XYZ file of C-alpha atoms in Angstrom:
783
model
C -61.485 -68.285 13.565
C -58.370 -69.590 11.829
C -58.379 -73.061 10.316
C -54.872 -74.409 9.780
C -53.879 -77.424 7.743
C -50.372 -78.473 6.929
C -49.501 -79.691 3.422
C -47.087 -82.556 2.893
C -43.774 -81.883 4.598
C -40.865 -81.210 2.308
C -37.240 -80.503 3.059
C -35.990 -76.971 2.988
C -34.698 -75.770 -0.377
C -31.549 -73.803 -1.035
C -31.264 -70.580 -3.003
C -28.143 -68.777 -4.200
C -27.595 -65.026 -4.087
C -24.254 -64.648 -5.844
C -21.847 -66.928 -3.968
C -24.129 -66.868 -0.889
C -26.182 -70.029 -0.317
C -29.296 -69.524 1.804
C -31.847 -72.015 3.086
C -35.522 -71.478 2.307
C -38.136 -73.234 4.429
C -41.246 -74.636 2.678
C -43.377 -71.783 1.341
C -46.381 -70.724 3.435
C -49.669 -69.765 1.811
C -52.635 -67.999 3.410
C -56.046 -68.508 1.779
C -58.560 -65.775 2.649
C -61.988 -67.138 1.700
C -65.221 -66.243 3.529
C -66.627 -69.686 2.835
C -65.418 -73.012 1.570
C -66.125 -73.715 -2.103
C -64.601 -75.376 -5.134
C -62.051 -72.583 -5.617
C -60.757 -72.638 -2.046
C -60.568 -76.450 -2.147
C -58.639 -76.293 -5.412
C -56.000 -73.970 -3.913
C -55.847 -76.121 -0.764
C -55.076 -79.261 -2.745
C -52.703 -77.340 -5.037
C -50.716 -76.282 -1.944
C -50.688 -79.881 -0.775
C -49.375 -81.079 -4.129
C -46.661 -78.400 -4.191
C -45.551 -79.179 -0.631
C -46.529 -75.717 0.618
C -47.831 -75.093 4.135
C -51.360 -73.699 4.004
C -53.628 -71.736 6.361
C -57.232 -70.616 5.785
C -58.786 -67.454 7.237
C -62.498 -66.645 6.961
C -62.509 -62.959 7.994
C -60.241 -59.956 7.332
C -59.373 -59.744 11.035
C -58.376 -63.391 11.332
C -56.448 -63.067 8.078
C -54.282 -60.234 9.443
C -53.846 -62.056 12.772
C -52.720 -65.244 11.020
C -50.444 -63.345 8.633
C -48.684 -61.533 11.473
C -48.134 -64.880 13.183
C -46.864 -66.858 10.153
C -45.526 -64.203 7.726
C -46.743 -66.065 4.645
C -44.928 -65.732 1.321
C -48.195 -65.913 -0.659
C -51.641 -64.594 0.341
C -54.615 -65.565 -1.843
C -57.668 -63.318 -1.332
C -61.095 -64.164 -2.724
C -62.444 -61.152 -4.619
C -65.514 -62.800 -6.179
C -68.088 -62.158 -3.410
C -68.137 -58.562 -2.184
C -71.049 -59.256 0.200
C -68.626 -60.929 2.639
C -65.663 -58.553 2.434
C -63.948 -56.259 -0.042
C -60.827 -57.977 -1.395
C -59.080 -54.642 -1.933
C -59.755 -53.604 1.657
C -58.305 -56.886 2.963
C -55.284 -56.390 0.729
C -54.687 -52.907 2.179
C -54.930 -54.300 5.714
C -52.272 -56.890 4.954
C -50.091 -54.394 3.103
C -50.239 -52.064 6.117
C -48.226 -54.593 8.130
C -44.437 -54.542 8.046
C -43.932 -58.254 7.123
C -45.927 -57.789 3.891
C -43.037 -56.002 2.192
C -41.835 -59.291 0.700
C -45.220 -61.010 0.280
C -47.026 -61.825 -2.974
C -50.781 -61.055 -2.837
C -53.008 -62.829 -5.350
C -56.561 -61.660 -6.083
C -59.176 -64.221 -7.181
C -61.526 -62.500 -9.663
C -64.674 -63.848 -11.349
C -64.688 -64.826 -14.993
C -65.765 -62.068 -17.393
C -68.757 -62.895 -19.620
C -67.824 -63.190 -23.280
C -69.952 -60.176 -24.222
C -68.214 -57.878 -21.719
C -64.840 -56.157 -21.886
C -62.044 -57.436 -19.659
C -61.800 -55.166 -16.540
C -58.547 -53.288 -15.850
C -56.129 -54.689 -13.282
C -55.045 -51.189 -12.232
C -57.402 -50.952 -9.187
C -56.039 -54.269 -7.910
C -52.434 -53.171 -8.377
C -53.147 -49.829 -6.684
C -54.667 -51.682 -3.709
C -51.438 -53.649 -3.289
C -52.096 -56.905 -5.133
C -49.152 -58.451 -7.015
C -51.226 -60.292 -9.604
C -54.691 -61.741 -10.243
C -56.116 -65.189 -10.915
C -59.292 -65.613 -12.959
C -61.665 -68.073 -11.260
C -60.830 -71.657 -12.246
C -61.485 -74.589 -9.882
C -59.010 -76.900 -11.619
C -56.429 -78.089 -9.074
C -53.811 -78.239 -11.842
C -54.519 -74.625 -12.836
C -54.118 -73.497 -9.210
C -50.976 -75.632 -8.844
C -49.453 -74.064 -11.970
C -50.269 -70.575 -10.693
C -48.570 -71.266 -7.356
C -45.496 -72.715 -9.055
C -45.189 -69.658 -11.309
C -45.409 -67.389 -8.274
C -42.830 -69.462 -6.416
C -40.339 -69.442 -9.284
C -40.994 -65.791 -10.069
C -41.983 -63.260 -7.423
C -41.314 -65.401 -4.329
C -37.735 -66.224 -5.323
C -37.068 -62.596 -6.202
C -38.464 -61.443 -2.865
C -36.412 -64.068 -1.078
C -33.233 -62.737 -2.705
C -34.175 -59.165 -1.764
C -34.605 -60.231 1.868
C -31.223 -61.955 1.747
C -29.622 -58.735 0.486
C -30.432 -57.086 3.832
C -27.916 -59.366 5.541
C -25.288 -58.477 2.943
C -25.787 -54.741 3.485
C -25.704 -55.277 7.247
C -22.299 -56.910 6.812
C -21.132 -54.024 4.623
C -22.337 -51.472 7.164
C -20.211 -53.124 9.855
C -17.202 -53.802 7.631
C -14.035 -51.988 8.695
C -12.869 -51.486 5.109
C -14.355 -48.629 3.116
C -16.747 -49.874 0.419
C -18.107 -47.831 -2.476
C -20.519 -49.190 -5.129
C -21.054 -47.285 -8.352
C -23.150 -47.887 -11.451
C -21.724 -48.742 -14.859
C -21.682 -44.968 -15.514
C -19.705 -44.361 -12.295
C -22.627 -42.861 -10.380
C -22.253 -43.543 -6.651
C -25.040 -45.812 -5.395
C -23.791 -46.927 -1.998
C -21.063 -46.138 0.550
C -20.699 -47.781 3.941
C -20.014 -46.021 7.284
C -16.297 -46.879 7.064
C -16.157 -44.984 3.748
C -17.936 -41.982 5.305
C -15.465 -41.990 8.203
C -12.404 -42.293 5.935
C -13.431 -39.606 3.457
C -15.243 -37.219 5.807
C -18.460 -37.158 3.757
C -21.992 -38.094 4.749
C -23.527 -40.611 2.380
C -26.275 -38.158 1.486
C -23.593 -35.927 -0.023
C -22.274 -38.747 -2.239
C -25.106 -41.005 -3.378
C -26.347 -40.025 -6.820
C -23.200 -38.103 -7.733
C -20.806 -39.058 -10.493
C -17.239 -39.777 -9.427
C -16.076 -37.023 -11.775
C -17.937 -34.464 -9.625
C -15.768 -35.177 -6.584
C -12.441 -33.350 -6.147
C -9.335 -35.316 -7.114
C -5.915 -35.432 -5.511
C -3.049 -34.055 -7.602
C -0.614 -36.651 -6.222
C -1.595 -39.414 -8.655
C 0.188 -40.114 -11.945
C -1.435 -38.211 -14.784
C -2.426 -41.364 -16.653
C -3.459 -43.437 -13.615
C -7.205 -42.869 -13.991
C -7.043 -43.806 -17.677
C -5.134 -46.970 -16.763
C -7.732 -47.907 -14.151
C -10.693 -47.236 -16.466
C -9.134 -49.189 -19.325
C -8.636 -52.171 -17.036
C -12.058 -52.281 -15.379
C -13.963 -51.591 -18.608
C -12.536 -54.882 -19.908
C -14.125 -56.633 -16.945
C -10.784 -57.083 -15.181
C -10.128 -56.351 -11.523
C -7.709 -53.498 -10.722
C -5.877 -53.003 -7.489
C -3.118 -50.652 -6.500
C -2.231 -47.478 -4.652
C -4.348 -44.371 -5.210
C -4.461 -40.922 -3.623
C -7.978 -39.699 -2.795
C -9.014 -36.249 -1.565
C -11.033 -36.087 1.633
C -13.818 -33.542 2.154
C -11.385 -31.494 4.229
C -9.069 -31.187 1.221
C -6.350 -33.482 2.570
C -4.984 -36.248 0.337
C -5.063 -39.792 1.704
C -3.060 -42.674 0.275
C -5.235 -45.753 -0.122
C -4.864 -49.315 -1.239
C -7.788 -49.750 -3.640
C -9.313 -52.844 -5.228
C -11.973 -52.218 -7.925
C -14.018 -55.198 -9.102
C -16.438 -55.008 -12.076
C -19.733 -56.814 -11.435
C -21.318 -58.500 -14.446
C -25.105 -58.270 -14.560
C -27.965 -58.608 -17.015
C -26.971 -59.358 -20.585
C -23.438 -60.245 -19.553
C -22.526 -56.559 -19.298
C -20.795 -54.663 -16.501
C -23.539 -53.187 -14.322
C -21.647 -52.063 -11.195
C -18.167 -51.433 -9.848
C -17.326 -52.347 -6.257
C -14.381 -50.463 -4.725
C -12.784 -51.638 -1.476
C -10.395 -49.129 0.091
C -8.144 -49.016 3.106
C -5.563 -46.453 4.283
C -2.103 -47.199 3.012
C -0.019 -45.072 5.396
C 0.456 -47.812 8.007
C 1.699 -50.225 5.378
C 4.925 -48.315 4.750
C 5.626 -48.347 8.483
C 5.180 -52.083 8.552
C 7.600 -52.537 5.663
C 10.216 -50.397 7.379
C 9.736 -52.361 10.602
C 10.237 -55.646 8.777
C 13.397 -54.256 7.219
C 14.762 -53.181 10.621
C 13.837 -56.462 12.327
C 15.409 -58.450 9.533
C 18.586 -56.341 9.569
C 18.360 -55.784 5.828
C 20.710 -53.497 3.994
C 19.805 -49.941 2.998
C 19.442 -50.992 -0.635
C 17.060 -53.813 0.301
C 14.998 -51.404 2.370
C 14.772 -49.058 -0.599
C 13.790 -52.005 -2.814
C 10.947 -53.018 -0.519
C 9.633 -49.459 -0.295
C 9.793 -49.125 -4.048
C 7.951 -52.387 -4.660
C 5.390 -51.567 -1.987
C 3.798 -48.999 -4.307
C 2.857 -51.793 -6.685
C -0.282 -53.792 -6.151
C 1.403 -57.166 -5.877
C 3.398 -56.170 -2.812
C 0.618 -54.684 -0.721
C -1.127 -57.832 0.482
C 2.134 -59.614 1.320
C 3.698 -56.832 3.372
C 0.881 -54.722 4.760
C -0.425 -57.103 7.394
C -1.395 -54.922 10.338
C -3.721 -55.463 13.243
C -6.710 -53.178 13.497
C -6.462 -53.362 17.261
C -3.676 -51.542 19.086
C -3.866 -53.882 22.082
C -2.531 -56.990 20.330
C 1.253 -56.542 20.125
C 2.029 -60.256 20.316
C -0.220 -60.983 17.333
C 1.465 -58.193 15.388
C 4.911 -59.528 16.239
C 3.961 -62.999 15.068
C 2.675 -61.528 11.817
C 5.874 -59.534 11.261
C 7.912 -62.685 11.818
C 5.765 -64.727 9.412
C 6.037 -62.126 6.666
C 9.787 -61.881 7.139
C 10.105 -65.659 6.825
C 8.040 -65.620 3.627
C 10.533 -63.209 2.036
C 13.494 -65.378 3.068
C 12.168 -68.450 1.250
C 14.363 -69.750 -1.548
C 11.793 -71.907 -3.378
C 11.296 -70.236 -6.729
C 9.381 -71.192 -9.852
C 10.696 -69.989 -13.252
C 8.058 -67.271 -13.451
C 9.074 -66.074 -9.955
C 12.661 -65.721 -11.123
C 11.517 -63.682 -14.112
C 9.456 -61.394 -11.878
C 12.365 -60.945 -9.457
C 14.695 -60.009 -12.338
C 12.199 -57.386 -13.526
C 11.776 -56.087 -9.957
C 15.533 -55.689 -9.658
C 15.719 -53.912 -13.019
C 13.093 -51.412 -11.876
C 15.224 -50.146 -9.010
C 17.748 -48.404 -11.275
C 15.344 -47.526 -14.089
C 13.811 -44.148 -14.947
C 10.184 -43.680 -13.873
C 8.851 -44.210 -17.406
C 10.693 -47.528 -17.709
C 9.653 -48.613 -14.212
C 6.003 -47.903 -15.067
C 6.305 -49.899 -18.293
C 7.796 -52.801 -16.339
C 4.873 -52.520 -13.926
C 2.555 -53.242 -16.823
C 4.774 -56.160 -17.856
C 4.474 -57.601 -14.346
C 0.706 -57.208 -14.455
C 0.578 -59.224 -17.671
C 2.912 -61.928 -16.317
C 0.766 -62.418 -13.242
C -2.356 -63.244 -15.222
C -3.325 -66.902 -15.603
C -4.195 -66.333 -19.267
C -0.752 -65.786 -20.725
C -1.670 -67.496 -23.997
C -5.132 -65.961 -24.474
C -5.359 -62.934 -26.792
C -7.148 -59.932 -25.335
C -9.969 -58.685 -27.513
C -11.079 -55.142 -28.058
C -14.428 -53.931 -26.805
C -17.554 -55.945 -27.447
C -18.836 -53.491 -29.972
C -15.885 -54.225 -32.258
C -16.850 -57.843 -32.941
C -19.712 -59.171 -30.833
C -19.676 -62.548 -32.582
C -16.050 -63.204 -31.707
C -16.457 -61.890 -28.174
C -19.506 -64.053 -27.549
C -17.756 -67.140 -28.916
C -14.764 -66.459 -26.708
C -16.952 -65.764 -23.691
C -19.064 -68.842 -24.290
C -16.293 -71.304 -25.174
C -13.282 -70.070 -23.232
C -14.737 -69.046 -19.875
C -16.097 -71.093 -17.010
C -19.219 -68.982 -17.011
C -18.662 -67.133 -13.801
C -20.071 -63.897 -15.101
C -22.943 -63.828 -12.675
C -24.335 -66.708 -10.694
C -28.085 -67.119 -10.614
C -30.359 -68.641 -8.038
C -31.955 -70.785 -10.696
C -30.585 -74.299 -10.617
C -30.180 -76.347 -13.733
C -30.035 -79.982 -12.635
C -28.148 -81.967 -15.215
C -30.131 -85.013 -16.331
C -27.644 -87.810 -16.616
C -28.405 -90.461 -19.178
C -29.403 -93.685 -17.544
C -26.635 -96.200 -17.778
C -27.953 -98.808 -20.224
C -28.554 -102.334 -19.054
C -26.483 -104.693 -21.151
C -29.405 -107.081 -21.497
C -31.418 -104.335 -23.200
C -28.841 -103.718 -25.917
C -29.451 -105.136 -29.349
C -27.237 -108.094 -30.252
C -24.327 -106.549 -32.136
C -23.400 -107.666 -35.603
C -19.888 -108.670 -36.597
C -17.833 -106.560 -38.945
C -18.474 -109.119 -41.683
C -22.238 -108.985 -41.131
C -22.637 -105.237 -41.667
C -25.417 -104.536 -44.210
C -24.017 -104.133 -47.749
C -25.130 -100.498 -48.143
C -23.366 -99.488 -44.927
C -20.312 -101.617 -45.741
C -20.033 -99.859 -49.094
C -20.104 -96.453 -47.398
C -17.412 -97.566 -44.953
C -15.100 -98.496 -47.835
C -14.433 -94.745 -48.191
C -13.755 -94.074 -44.516
C -10.068 -93.458 -45.205
C -10.940 -90.441 -47.392
C -11.236 -86.961 -45.881
C -14.397 -86.292 -47.906
C -16.163 -89.279 -46.280
C -19.807 -88.272 -45.676
C -20.565 -89.003 -42.038
C -24.111 -87.648 -42.381
C -25.006 -90.309 -44.943
C -23.719 -92.929 -42.501
C -25.843 -91.334 -39.769
C -28.972 -91.773 -41.901
C -28.118 -95.305 -43.023
C -27.428 -96.517 -39.465
C -30.477 -94.865 -37.866
C -28.379 -92.484 -35.764
C -25.804 -95.153 -34.788
C -22.797 -94.191 -36.917
C -20.314 -94.435 -34.052
C -20.685 -98.180 -33.566
C -20.323 -99.037 -37.250
C -17.508 -96.597 -37.998
C -15.769 -97.560 -34.756
C -15.748 -101.245 -35.702
C -14.144 -100.439 -39.051
C -11.531 -97.964 -37.808
C -10.569 -99.929 -34.686
C -10.077 -103.026 -36.866
C -7.893 -101.044 -39.282
C -5.640 -99.957 -36.393
C -5.623 -103.437 -34.729
C -7.037 -102.084 -31.488
C -8.460 -105.450 -30.346
C -5.079 -107.094 -30.822
C -3.344 -104.368 -28.806
C -5.896 -104.567 -25.977
C -6.128 -108.379 -26.150
C -9.899 -108.137 -26.235
C -12.418 -109.835 -28.490
C -14.364 -108.113 -31.242
C -17.552 -108.879 -29.291
C -16.211 -106.902 -26.294
C -15.315 -103.983 -28.563
C -18.780 -104.054 -30.165
C -20.471 -104.024 -26.758
C -18.256 -101.143 -25.627
C -19.000 -99.063 -28.721
C -22.734 -99.609 -28.209
C -22.554 -98.618 -24.549
C -20.652 -95.430 -25.394
C -22.981 -94.543 -28.270
C -26.053 -95.148 -26.091
C -24.777 -92.472 -23.711
C -24.593 -89.758 -26.356
C -27.784 -87.694 -26.519
C -29.492 -88.220 -29.849
C -31.703 -85.220 -29.027
C -28.724 -82.853 -29.285
C -28.517 -81.230 -32.689
C -24.702 -81.149 -32.622
C -23.116 -82.931 -29.658
C -24.435 -86.393 -30.454
C -22.841 -89.680 -31.534
C -22.547 -88.439 -35.128
C -20.203 -85.696 -33.937
C -18.217 -88.318 -32.010
C -18.011 -90.475 -35.153
C -16.899 -87.428 -37.143
C -14.107 -86.700 -34.656
C -13.105 -90.379 -34.665
C -12.911 -90.298 -38.473
C -10.757 -87.144 -38.460
C -8.460 -88.608 -35.779
C -7.961 -91.798 -37.792
C -7.269 -89.731 -40.912
C -4.604 -87.713 -39.084
C -3.028 -90.861 -37.610
C -2.369 -92.133 -41.128
C -0.344 -89.039 -42.039
C 3.366 -89.793 -42.360
C 4.758 -87.385 -39.749
C 2.013 -88.160 -37.253
C 2.451 -91.900 -37.705
C 6.201 -91.530 -37.356
C 5.854 -89.600 -34.115
C 3.499 -91.865 -32.163
C 3.601 -95.484 -31.036
C 0.664 -97.916 -31.037
C -0.376 -97.056 -27.492
C -0.662 -93.404 -28.560
C -2.783 -94.404 -31.556
C -5.134 -96.557 -29.454
C -5.450 -93.819 -26.825
C -6.246 -91.252 -29.529
C -8.982 -93.410 -31.105
C -10.593 -94.151 -27.718
C -10.368 -90.494 -26.651
C -12.027 -89.373 -29.898
C -14.809 -91.915 -29.364
C -15.638 -90.843 -25.792
C -14.627 -87.183 -25.845
C -18.206 -85.794 -25.629
C -20.108 -88.729 -24.079
C -23.247 -87.628 -22.168
C -22.897 -84.050 -23.438
C -26.064 -82.118 -22.456
C -26.014 -79.777 -25.440
C -25.055 -76.861 -23.206
C -21.703 -75.125 -22.689
C -19.548 -75.152 -19.550
C -20.492 -71.517 -18.962
C -24.172 -72.422 -18.917
C -23.667 -75.234 -16.411
C -21.586 -73.008 -14.127
C -24.079 -70.137 -14.268
C -26.944 -72.537 -13.559
C -25.184 -74.117 -10.580
C -25.548 -77.588 -12.065
C -24.572 -80.732 -10.162
C -21.665 -81.298 -12.541
C -20.355 -77.746 -12.128
C -20.411 -78.172 -8.355
C -18.764 -81.599 -8.602
C -15.913 -80.303 -10.778
C -15.548 -76.876 -9.108
C -16.579 -74.947 -12.246
C -13.366 -76.092 -13.973
C -13.389 -78.064 -17.253
C -16.768 -79.351 -16.134
C -17.924 -81.226 -19.223
C -14.514 -82.511 -20.272
C -13.901 -83.905 -16.781
C -17.324 -85.543 -16.871
C -16.751 -87.074 -20.318
C -13.448 -88.628 -19.250
C -14.723 -89.893 -15.898
C -17.964 -91.320 -17.275
C -16.143 -93.057 -20.146
C -14.134 -95.134 -17.683
C -17.145 -95.736 -15.441
C -19.118 -97.099 -18.388
C -16.188 -99.209 -19.550
C -15.368 -101.010 -16.313
C -18.898 -101.465 -14.945
C -19.590 -104.611 -17.011
C -17.076 -107.247 -18.014
C -18.871 -107.727 -21.351
C -17.897 -104.226 -22.454
C -14.632 -103.765 -20.555
C -12.060 -103.421 -23.333
C -9.298 -102.940 -20.725
C -9.897 -106.178 -18.794
C -6.961 -108.089 -20.311
C -4.148 -105.516 -20.217
C -1.738 -105.233 -17.304
C -1.992 -102.523 -14.671
C 1.001 -100.492 -15.837
C -0.157 -100.409 -19.443
C -3.696 -99.513 -18.342
C -2.468 -96.583 -16.235
C -0.392 -95.230 -19.122
C -3.281 -95.648 -21.577
C -5.801 -94.138 -19.160
C -3.619 -91.080 -18.545
C -3.183 -90.514 -22.281
C -6.941 -90.764 -22.907
C -7.796 -88.375 -20.063
C -5.187 -85.862 -21.212
C -6.563 -85.818 -24.758
C -10.195 -85.462 -23.661
C -9.278 -82.583 -21.323
C -7.352 -80.942 -24.184
C -10.668 -80.377 -26.018
C -11.638 -77.836 -23.340
C -11.365 -74.398 -24.921
C -10.072 -72.279 -22.019
C -6.520 -73.523 -22.767
C -6.924 -73.427 -26.552
C -4.259 -70.805 -27.223
C -1.865 -72.347 -24.738
C -1.989 -75.688 -26.594
C -1.660 -74.064 -30.027
C 1.217 -71.792 -29.000
C 3.110 -74.589 -27.282
C 2.753 -76.761 -30.378
C 3.972 -73.992 -32.667
C 6.906 -73.034 -30.432
C 7.991 -76.543 -29.425
C 7.431 -78.389 -32.710
C 6.729 -76.166 -35.736
C 9.520 -73.644 -35.199
C 12.334 -76.050 -34.189
C 11.480 -78.417 -37.056
C 11.360 -75.557 -39.553
C 14.746 -74.325 -38.343
C 16.303 -77.800 -38.609
C 14.799 -78.437 -42.045
C 16.042 -75.058 -43.271
C 19.485 -75.816 -41.896
C 19.457 -79.263 -43.529
C 18.500 -77.839 -46.900
C 21.573 -75.615 -46.755
C 23.897 -78.488 -45.798
C 24.912 -81.401 -47.986
C 24.571 -84.914 -46.668
C 22.337 -84.023 -43.695
C 19.976 -86.676 -42.390
C 16.521 -86.334 -40.874
C 17.415 -87.465 -37.352
C 16.955 -83.942 -35.975
C 13.270 -83.498 -36.795
C 12.514 -87.072 -35.691
C 14.137 -86.539 -32.312
C 12.044 -83.400 -31.799
C 8.818 -85.183 -32.691
C 9.487 -88.304 -30.651
C 10.314 -86.770 -27.276
C 7.632 -87.635 -24.650
C 6.755 -83.979 -24.107
C 6.265 -83.283 -27.800
C 4.321 -86.487 -28.420
C 1.927 -85.185 -25.782
C 1.599 -81.874 -27.655
C 1.006 -83.714 -30.963
C -1.798 -85.829 -29.475
C -3.454 -82.785 -27.931
C -3.229 -80.830 -31.164
C -4.551 -83.772 -33.160
C -7.736 -84.253 -31.123
C -8.295 -80.493 -30.917
C -8.173 -80.213 -34.701
C -10.361 -83.300 -35.118
C -12.910 -81.862 -32.684
C -13.425 -78.616 -34.624
C -12.617 -79.763 -38.169
C -16.060 -78.862 -39.545
C -14.827 -75.712 -41.362
C -12.270 -77.914 -43.165
C -14.845 -80.422 -44.459
C -16.424 -80.253 -47.923
C -18.813 -77.308 -48.210
C -22.081 -79.249 -47.846
C -20.859 -80.948 -44.674
C -19.521 -77.637 -43.379
C -22.910 -75.977 -43.906
C -24.798 -78.803 -42.192
C -22.507 -78.776 -39.145
C -22.766 -74.965 -38.925
C -26.547 -75.260 -38.832
C -26.408 -77.917 -36.135
C -24.089 -76.054 -33.769
C -26.056 -72.831 -34.295
C -29.286 -74.594 -33.374
C -27.695 -75.934 -30.196
C -26.516 -72.452 -29.218
C -29.942 -71.005 -30.090
C -31.550 -73.580 -27.809
C -29.180 -72.643 -24.993
C -29.956 -68.942 -25.381
C -33.682 -69.749 -25.329
C -33.279 -71.641 -22.059
C -31.085 -68.956 -20.504
C -33.780 -66.361 -21.182
C -36.516 -68.706 -19.999
C -34.721 -69.492 -16.728
C -33.453 -65.908 -16.143
C -29.820 -67.048 -16.395
C -27.000 -64.875 -17.771
C -27.014 -65.110 -21.555
C -23.535 -66.414 -22.329
C -23.607 -65.766 -26.092
C -26.190 -63.043 -26.804
C -25.513 -63.020 -30.565
C -26.864 -66.570 -30.759
C -30.454 -65.400 -30.650
C -32.398 -67.363 -33.248
C -34.301 -64.229 -34.243
C -31.296 -62.007 -34.936
C -28.194 -64.170 -35.341
C -26.096 -64.053 -38.496
C -24.752 -67.579 -38.935
C -22.209 -66.487 -41.604
C -20.778 -63.878 -39.216
C -20.501 -66.440 -36.425
C -18.673 -68.862 -38.732
C -16.312 -66.149 -39.960
C -15.478 -65.174 -36.383
C -14.961 -68.800 -35.341
C -12.609 -69.457 -38.275
C -10.699 -66.213 -37.786
C -10.241 -66.578 -34.069
C -9.922 -70.319 -33.432
C -9.410 -72.247 -36.661
C -6.971 -70.521 -39.009
C -3.884 -70.351 -36.800
C -4.456 -73.804 -35.342
C -4.842 -75.516 -38.710
C -1.939 -73.549 -40.173
C 0.246 -75.019 -37.427
C -1.219 -78.522 -37.820
C -0.908 -78.389 -41.613
C 2.738 -77.303 -41.329
C 3.342 -80.472 -39.325
C 1.011 -83.061 -40.870
C 0.767 -81.708 -44.448
C -2.963 -81.370 -45.135
C -3.350 -79.393 -48.376
C -6.843 -80.761 -49.074
C -8.165 -79.572 -45.727
C -6.673 -76.131 -46.131
C -8.251 -75.813 -49.572
C -11.673 -76.689 -48.114
C -11.094 -74.165 -45.316
C -10.318 -71.422 -47.811
C -13.346 -72.209 -49.981
C -15.706 -72.412 -47.007
C -14.432 -69.116 -45.632
C -15.103 -67.478 -49.004
C -18.612 -68.963 -48.939
C -19.431 -67.463 -45.536
C -17.877 -64.117 -46.509
C -19.994 -64.063 -49.635
C -23.175 -64.587 -47.616
C -22.130 -61.928 -45.141
C -21.411 -59.452 -47.936
C -24.955 -60.116 -49.190
C -26.248 -59.318 -45.650
C -27.606 -62.859 -45.570
C -27.966 -64.263 -42.046
C -28.943 -67.823 -42.930
C -27.002 -70.928 -43.960
C -27.660 -70.505 -47.663
C -28.288 -67.621 -50.047
C -31.924 -66.734 -50.672
C -33.590 -68.512 -53.565
C -33.953 -66.434 -56.721
C -37.454 -64.975 -57.200
């Protein structure tokens, strides 16, 4: 007899396997208990609480019958009373069925008396059980056990089942697919690959690529070029000659994609191959149909050997009975090549293509590499050596400058948005004149670079942003510019500060206040002040205030890997920065009491809003080197050249440098550079502040690594493991890679000798600790 009871109905959940999103119905649980007792009731109610569907079977026969009908994800078998049935025998019966391959079997075992040794789980595992549960009739204990199984074994089994559909697709794919391990051992080939190469998969799987015969038609250094590219985690595609089993060489278009796996390392390489011979015919046909000249035909054939030309010109139907479709495709491709719309980079590429035609092979190959570099989207990002050279730098770059798409996980991190505060719940703000004397005295020094923001944090009970904001905004006449009252500004500052997470060790309102202080300090510098108008100044102060509002204490890479709501909303691109900017305006306009923009006209608001958004987005690190290089090339170098020229000429004025600084494009670069430097100015603060900020950001990264390991997510920055990390090394890498060049450029413009002196001293401090092999913030105390 089978007793069936349905738990509370819940909606189907979704699980991700790579980019594939699959729907999972509510989990089904089968309880195999010979009689009803406290333990069976506890699991029944635990299933009900979890929203799982539950069946109960009283005999081994009915258990197998029910399992074959429902295909449960979890089967719980009572192993406490052998007089009714043997739990191991029931387990073997279930395991003998085909659907049990992806099922978790849980054995209920009696508690062991304190004076007896714990029995081994090996017999249970050998019988086919996945795990055991020691008798405990607490509903919460059973509920926790079921949740752990769901989030562990069940999800893993679900992903394994989903993989069958992926391999089915690969088996029917018309392109040849080969999957190898990180050591280039063949692990999978599809039937199309077997047909193309003439091998049976049994002859290939388990062999290293080096064991297979190679064609002698490839360039001597081609394999080295390919390996160098894919070992960096970059995709390679191009033309390659492979040798079939018969000994013939076949020209293929090959795309090799590294697959990042556990630990953020390359675990597999996926190669997609298709014959290339038909492509040349298509190119020649296009040339004939288009009545091109002989030289143009030669040019197309020459460019066709390069990877960028293949996809555009090798469109061919796989079916021979579709001539009209082929003709339409030929016509479309021909029209594409007759287009005259060209971007500057396209013109550069065309010039290089033309130069290749009359160049020796060695020069043409070198220009090929130039084209490969020009086609990357990361023209301004330095390429690092292998991870082993400097893991701290590589992890910082990977964590701060990528969108985290190393390897998506099925685990979902749902971002907990701060509740928007109700204005009636906010404390009545004080006026600037009513600030407590101790705080007012601290704020008297806010115009000094050595201002101690951490003392203000303590004195204001973690509300430094409101107090410092009132003082700085008054100094820059922000209320007068916006035509808003001081009460509106106070309310706005409190709303913004309330939406920073005080629980974050680093990205909290104290960091925002620190960035606001640095921005105000920079705005008072002569060249900066002379380059910007008041709207720029107001936009910069507001952007600094809101630039990290509602920051979760996790990086963009983490949110993308976890499939967070924000990452989905912003398409894995500048996720946090987009959220900060959007939320800042939502918070501002939602209540008239805190809307500092309510009295300015539409045109001025749009200009101000655009400037604020642009500055907040500039704090995103993926474009760090682009911003720094543009600033250096558009402002530093032209100004230096003009100043040098002026020094050699009598009677020259300073109109030249001013005109460079004041152009709209360069004012934009100055504002971006200013907030970027303010955002990461910690290494340029006095040593004690530098040390404290280093500890705070390290703790935040440690916490992220802890959660990544806990949730089985890719670890974005493995060196930030709280048990092994060297904080001095991480600071040295951060200064070397991100800070030095940027502040050199900013100092050359704004003249900041005090900051550069702090930077030098702090760098020496971290180097000293590293030389001592000290991994902590401070040197060990003397014995």
